[in-house]
Amino acid sequence: MAVRTRLKVCCIKSVGEARMAVAAGADILGLVGPMPSGPGTITYAQARSIAAELPDTVEPWLLTSETTATTLAAAAEESGVSNLQIVRHLDPDELERLRSSRPELKLVQVIHVEDEGALGLISRYERHIDAFLLDSGKPSAAIETLGGTGDVHDWSISARFVAATNKPVMLAGGLKAGNVLDAVRRVRPYGVDLCSSLRQEDALDAELLQEFVQALRLADQERT
C-alpha cells in the first residue's frame, strides 16, 4: 500500500491563500511570524485570523524565531496557534521549560542541514519535541538565514537523519514539482514543506501548487 506524504504549504499570507492550499490537499499551513530573514512574514494577528478559518483536518503551524520558553509561549498565545515551528537551534532547557509550562503545544524543531553535524542534533532535541523539520538555512553564517532560501541541501544527510530518529521528519529546502519525486524516493520523509517555488509576485500560484501536488502524489505511488 502506498504511503501518503504529508504536504505543508508555507508562507501563507491570507485567508484566500489558505483556502487555495486546503482545496489543493494541504495537510499543514505554515504561518511565518516576525522573523529576521526570509519571505512571507505576517503579524500574529494575521496568523490568528487565518488559523481561525481552517478546517479541523488542517493544522496551522506558526514559524517563530523566538528563543525562550516565555517568548515562545507568548507567540503561541498571541497567534492562537498551538503548533510551533521553531526555526533556531534552541537550548534544549528552554524546550523543556516550555513543555512543562505549556504541555498542550506541539513543538517542531527545525534542523538546518549545513553538514553532517545535523545528525548530532537528533539526541540533543529528540526527547523534547514532537517532530523535526529539515531545512537549508545557515544559522552559522556571517549573515544568518533561517529558512525560505529556496536552496536544496544534502539529501543523503537528510535520509540518514530520517532513519536515525523515531520522530516524524518534514523535508524542506528547494523542493518543487521537478525534484519532489527524487526527494521522496531518497529521503522518505513524513512530509514535505515548500514556499518560494509555489509563489509568483509574492502570491500563492494555483497552477504551481497543482503541479506540485500532482508530482507529490505520483511520488507517493511508489512508496511502501
GROMACS .gro file of C-alpha atoms in nm:
model
  224
    1MET     CA    1   0.000   0.000   0.000
    2ALA     CA    2   0.132   0.345  -0.094
    3VAL     CA    3   0.230   0.585   0.183
    4ARG     CA    4   0.083   0.934   0.175
    5THR     CA    5   0.345   1.204   0.222
    6ARG     CA    6   0.202   1.499   0.414
    7LEU     CA    7   0.204   1.837   0.243
    8LYS     CA    8   0.287   2.161   0.421
    9VAL     CA    9   0.238   2.481   0.224
   10CYS     CA   10   0.431   2.759   0.393
   11CYS     CA   11   0.432   3.140   0.380
   12ILE     CA   12   0.052   3.162   0.375
   13LYS     CA   13  -0.035   3.532   0.392
   14SER     CA   14  -0.415   3.549   0.369
   15VAL     CA   15  -0.737   3.356   0.418
   16GLY     CA   16  -0.766   3.333   0.039
   17GLU     CA   17  -0.426   3.164   0.009
   18ALA     CA   18  -0.517   2.932   0.294
   19ARG     CA   19  -0.835   2.823   0.121
   20MET     CA   20  -0.646   2.762  -0.204
   21ALA     CA   21  -0.392   2.542  -0.026
   22VAL     CA   22  -0.659   2.349   0.163
   23ALA     CA   23  -0.854   2.287  -0.158
   24ALA     CA   24  -0.536   2.150  -0.320
   25GLY     CA   25  -0.491   1.898  -0.040
   26ALA     CA   26  -0.251   2.062   0.206
   27ASP     CA   27  -0.236   1.898   0.547
   28ILE     CA   28  -0.043   2.178   0.719
   29LEU     CA   29  -0.020   2.551   0.656
   30GLY     CA   30   0.286   2.749   0.760
   31LEU     CA   31   0.226   3.097   0.903
   32VAL     CA   32   0.552   3.289   0.927
   33GLY     CA   33   0.565   3.514   1.230
   34PRO     CA   34   0.810   3.801   1.283
   35MET     CA   35   1.147   3.683   1.152
   36PRO     CA   36   1.493   3.838   1.097
   37SER     CA   37   1.515   3.689   0.745
   38GLY     CA   38   1.313   3.501   0.487
   39PRO     CA   39   0.990   3.564   0.295
   40GLY     CA   40   0.624   3.564   0.385
   41THR     CA   41   0.618   3.717   0.732
   42ILE     CA   42   0.284   3.819   0.881
   43THR     CA   43   0.173   3.955   1.217
   44TYR     CA   44   0.045   3.737   1.497
   45ALA     CA   45  -0.297   3.895   1.449
   46GLN     CA   46  -0.297   3.792   1.084
   47ALA     CA   47  -0.189   3.439   1.180
   48ARG     CA   48  -0.476   3.419   1.427
   49SER     CA   49  -0.733   3.527   1.167
   50ILE     CA   50  -0.606   3.275   0.910
   51ALA     CA   51  -0.588   2.988   1.160
   52ALA     CA   52  -0.946   3.056   1.271
   53GLU     CA   53  -1.071   2.983   0.919
   54LEU     CA   54  -0.908   2.641   0.879
   55PRO     CA   55  -1.097   2.313   0.895
   56ASP     CA   56  -1.012   2.078   1.180
   57THR     CA   57  -0.834   1.846   0.935
   58VAL     CA   58  -0.566   2.107   0.854
   59GLU     CA   59  -0.301   2.216   1.106
   60PRO     CA   60  -0.169   2.572   1.123
   61TRP     CA   61   0.199   2.591   1.221
   62LEU     CA   62   0.346   2.919   1.342
   63LEU     CA   63   0.707   2.970   1.237
   64THR     CA   64   0.888   3.152   1.514
   65SER     CA   65   1.244   3.268   1.576
   66GLU     CA   66   1.183   3.319   1.949
   67THR     CA   67   1.440   3.152   2.172
   68THR     CA   68   1.295   3.126   2.523
   69ALA     CA   69   1.009   2.933   2.679
   70THR     CA   70   0.846   3.261   2.783
   71THR     CA   71   0.855   3.426   2.440
   72LEU     CA   72   0.756   3.105   2.260
   73ALA     CA   73   0.454   3.066   2.485
   74ALA     CA   74   0.365   3.430   2.423
   75ALA     CA   75   0.387   3.378   2.046
   76ALA     CA   76   0.150   3.083   2.069
   77GLU     CA   77  -0.090   3.282   2.284
   78GLU     CA   78  -0.091   3.591   2.063
   79SER     CA   79  -0.129   3.398   1.737
   80GLY     CA   80  -0.378   3.142   1.865
   81VAL     CA   81  -0.166   2.867   1.708
   82SER     CA   82  -0.063   2.568   1.920
   83ASN     CA   83   0.185   2.418   1.670
   84LEU     CA   84   0.519   2.597   1.687
   85GLN     CA   85   0.785   2.552   1.420
   86ILE     CA   86   1.099   2.670   1.598
   87VAL     CA   87   1.349   2.793   1.339
   88ARG     CA   88   1.654   2.841   1.562
   89HIS     CA   89   1.863   2.566   1.720
   90LEU     CA   90   1.748   2.637   2.076
   91ASP     CA   91   1.889   2.550   2.412
   92PRO     CA   92   1.704   2.225   2.497
   93ASP     CA   93   1.648   2.355   2.851
   94GLU     CA   94   1.415   2.619   2.706
   95LEU     CA   95   1.217   2.349   2.526
   96GLU     CA   96   1.188   2.155   2.848
   97ARG     CA   97   1.061   2.464   3.030
   98LEU     CA   98   0.807   2.520   2.755
   99ARG     CA   99   0.697   2.157   2.774
  100SER     CA  100   0.645   2.191   3.148
  101SER     CA  101   0.452   2.517   3.129
  102ARG     CA  102   0.250   2.453   2.811
  103PRO     CA  103   0.223   2.076   2.757
  104GLU     CA  104  -0.057   2.118   2.503
  105LEU     CA  105   0.173   2.285   2.249
  106LYS     CA  106   0.312   2.081   1.961
  107LEU     CA  107   0.681   2.161   1.908
  108VAL     CA  108   0.853   2.117   1.573
  109GLN     CA  109   1.227   2.174   1.583
  110VAL     CA  110   1.388   2.294   1.261
  111ILE     CA  111   1.730   2.148   1.188
  112HIS     CA  112   1.932   2.343   0.934
  113VAL     CA  113   2.133   2.084   0.741
  114GLU     CA  114   2.464   2.261   0.680
  115ASP     CA  115   2.675   1.946   0.714
  116GLU     CA  116   2.684   1.610   0.894
  117GLY     CA  117   2.674   1.793   1.226
  118ALA     CA  118   2.296   1.799   1.180
  119LEU     CA  119   2.289   1.430   1.273
  120GLY     CA  120   2.432   1.511   1.615
  121LEU     CA  121   2.131   1.728   1.690
  122ILE     CA  122   1.892   1.431   1.699
  123SER     CA  123   1.994   1.330   2.050
  124ARG     CA  124   2.003   1.696   2.157
  125TYR     CA  125   1.637   1.757   2.074
  126GLU     CA  126   1.451   1.430   2.021
  127ARG     CA  127   1.301   1.389   2.366
  128HIS     CA  128   1.185   1.749   2.384
  129ILE     CA  129   0.988   1.782   2.059
  130ASP     CA  130   0.709   1.624   1.855
  131ALA     CA  131   0.863   1.644   1.510
  132PHE     CA  132   1.167   1.762   1.317
  133LEU     CA  133   1.182   1.974   1.002
  134LEU     CA  134   1.498   1.966   0.792
  135ASP     CA  135   1.571   2.292   0.609
  136SER     CA  136   1.853   2.468   0.425
  137GLY     CA  137   1.913   2.771   0.643
  138LYS     CA  138   2.261   2.873   0.751
  139PRO     CA  139   2.244   2.990   1.112
  140SER     CA  140   2.623   2.976   1.145
  141ALA     CA  141   2.688   3.212   0.850
  142ALA     CA  142   2.804   3.570   0.898
  143ILE     CA  143   2.455   3.673   0.786
  144GLU     CA  144   2.228   3.401   0.917
  145THR     CA  145   1.937   3.260   0.722
  146LEU     CA  146   1.663   3.064   0.896
  147GLY     CA  147   1.463   2.927   0.602
  148GLY     CA  148   1.293   3.039   0.285
  149THR     CA  149   1.620   3.008   0.093
  150GLY     CA  150   1.493   2.802  -0.199
  151ASP     CA  151   1.816   2.601  -0.172
  152VAL     CA  152   1.846   2.221  -0.170
  153HIS     CA  153   2.069   2.076   0.100
  154ASP     CA  154   2.244   1.736   0.105
  155TRP     CA  155   1.960   1.483   0.095
  156SER     CA  156   2.195   1.198   0.182
  157ILE     CA  157   2.231   1.357   0.527
  158SER     CA  158   1.854   1.404   0.546
  159ALA     CA  159   1.796   1.038   0.463
  160ARG     CA  160   2.031   0.932   0.743
  161PHE     CA  161   1.853   1.172   0.979
  162VAL     CA  162   1.512   1.019   0.899
  163ALA     CA  163   1.648   0.668   0.953
  164ALA     CA  164   1.802   0.762   1.288
  165THR     CA  165   1.501   0.913   1.464
  166ASN     CA  166   1.160   0.783   1.569
  167LYS     CA  167   1.007   1.130   1.532
  168PRO     CA  168   0.822   1.242   1.217
  169VAL     CA  169   1.053   1.439   0.987
  170MET     CA  170   0.941   1.704   0.739
  171LEU     CA  171   1.170   1.790   0.449
  172ALA     CA  172   1.209   2.149   0.324
  173GLY     CA  173   1.455   2.342   0.113
  174GLY     CA  174   1.434   2.397  -0.261
  175LEU     CA  175   1.153   2.150  -0.326
  176LYS     CA  176   0.948   2.183  -0.645
  177ALA     CA  177   0.747   1.969  -0.884
  178GLY     CA  178   1.060   1.873  -1.078
  179ASN     CA  179   1.254   1.728  -0.784
  180VAL     CA  180   0.999   1.607  -0.530
  181LEU     CA  181   0.996   1.251  -0.672
  182ASP     CA  182   1.371   1.223  -0.613
  183ALA     CA  183   1.339   1.384  -0.271
  184VAL     CA  184   1.069   1.144  -0.153
  185ARG     CA  185   1.248   0.846  -0.302
  186ARG     CA  186   1.579   0.929  -0.137
  187VAL     CA  187   1.477   1.079   0.199
  188ARG     CA  188   1.141   0.909   0.268
  189PRO     CA  189   1.016   1.194   0.488
  190TYR     CA  190   0.691   1.207   0.679
  191GLY     CA  191   0.606   1.520   0.487
  192VAL     CA  192   0.737   1.792   0.257
  193ASP     CA  193   0.732   2.167   0.304
  194LEU     CA  194   0.772   2.445   0.049
  195CYS     CA  195   0.716   2.815   0.000
  196SER     CA  196   0.904   3.011  -0.266
  197SER     CA  197   0.861   2.761  -0.551
  198LEU     CA  198   0.483   2.795  -0.526
  199ARG     CA  199   0.473   3.175  -0.537
  200GLN     CA  200   0.467   3.429  -0.818
  201GLU     CA  201   0.487   3.801  -0.749
  202ASP     CA  202   0.459   3.730  -0.375
  203ALA     CA  203   0.132   3.536  -0.412
  204LEU     CA  204   0.049   3.166  -0.394
  205ASP     CA  205   0.009   3.043  -0.752
  206ALA     CA  206  -0.273   2.792  -0.815
  207GLU     CA  207  -0.105   2.636  -1.118
  208LEU     CA  208   0.231   2.584  -0.949
  209LEU     CA  209   0.053   2.442  -0.644
  210GLN     CA  210  -0.145   2.194  -0.852
  211GLU     CA  211   0.165   2.085  -1.044
  212PHE     CA  212   0.345   2.016  -0.719
  213VAL     CA  213   0.056   1.822  -0.567
  214GLN     CA  214   0.034   1.604  -0.877
  215ALA     CA  215   0.408   1.536  -0.866
  216LEU     CA  216   0.392   1.454  -0.494
  217ARG     CA  217   0.109   1.206  -0.539
  218LEU     CA  218   0.299   1.036  -0.822
  219ALA     CA  219   0.595   1.006  -0.584
  220ASP     CA  220   0.365   0.850  -0.325
  221GLN     CA  221   0.255   0.578  -0.566
  222GLU     CA  222   0.592   0.410  -0.538
  223ARG     CA  223   0.625   0.441  -0.159
  224THR     CA  224   0.553   0.134   0.050
   0.00000   0.00000   0.00000
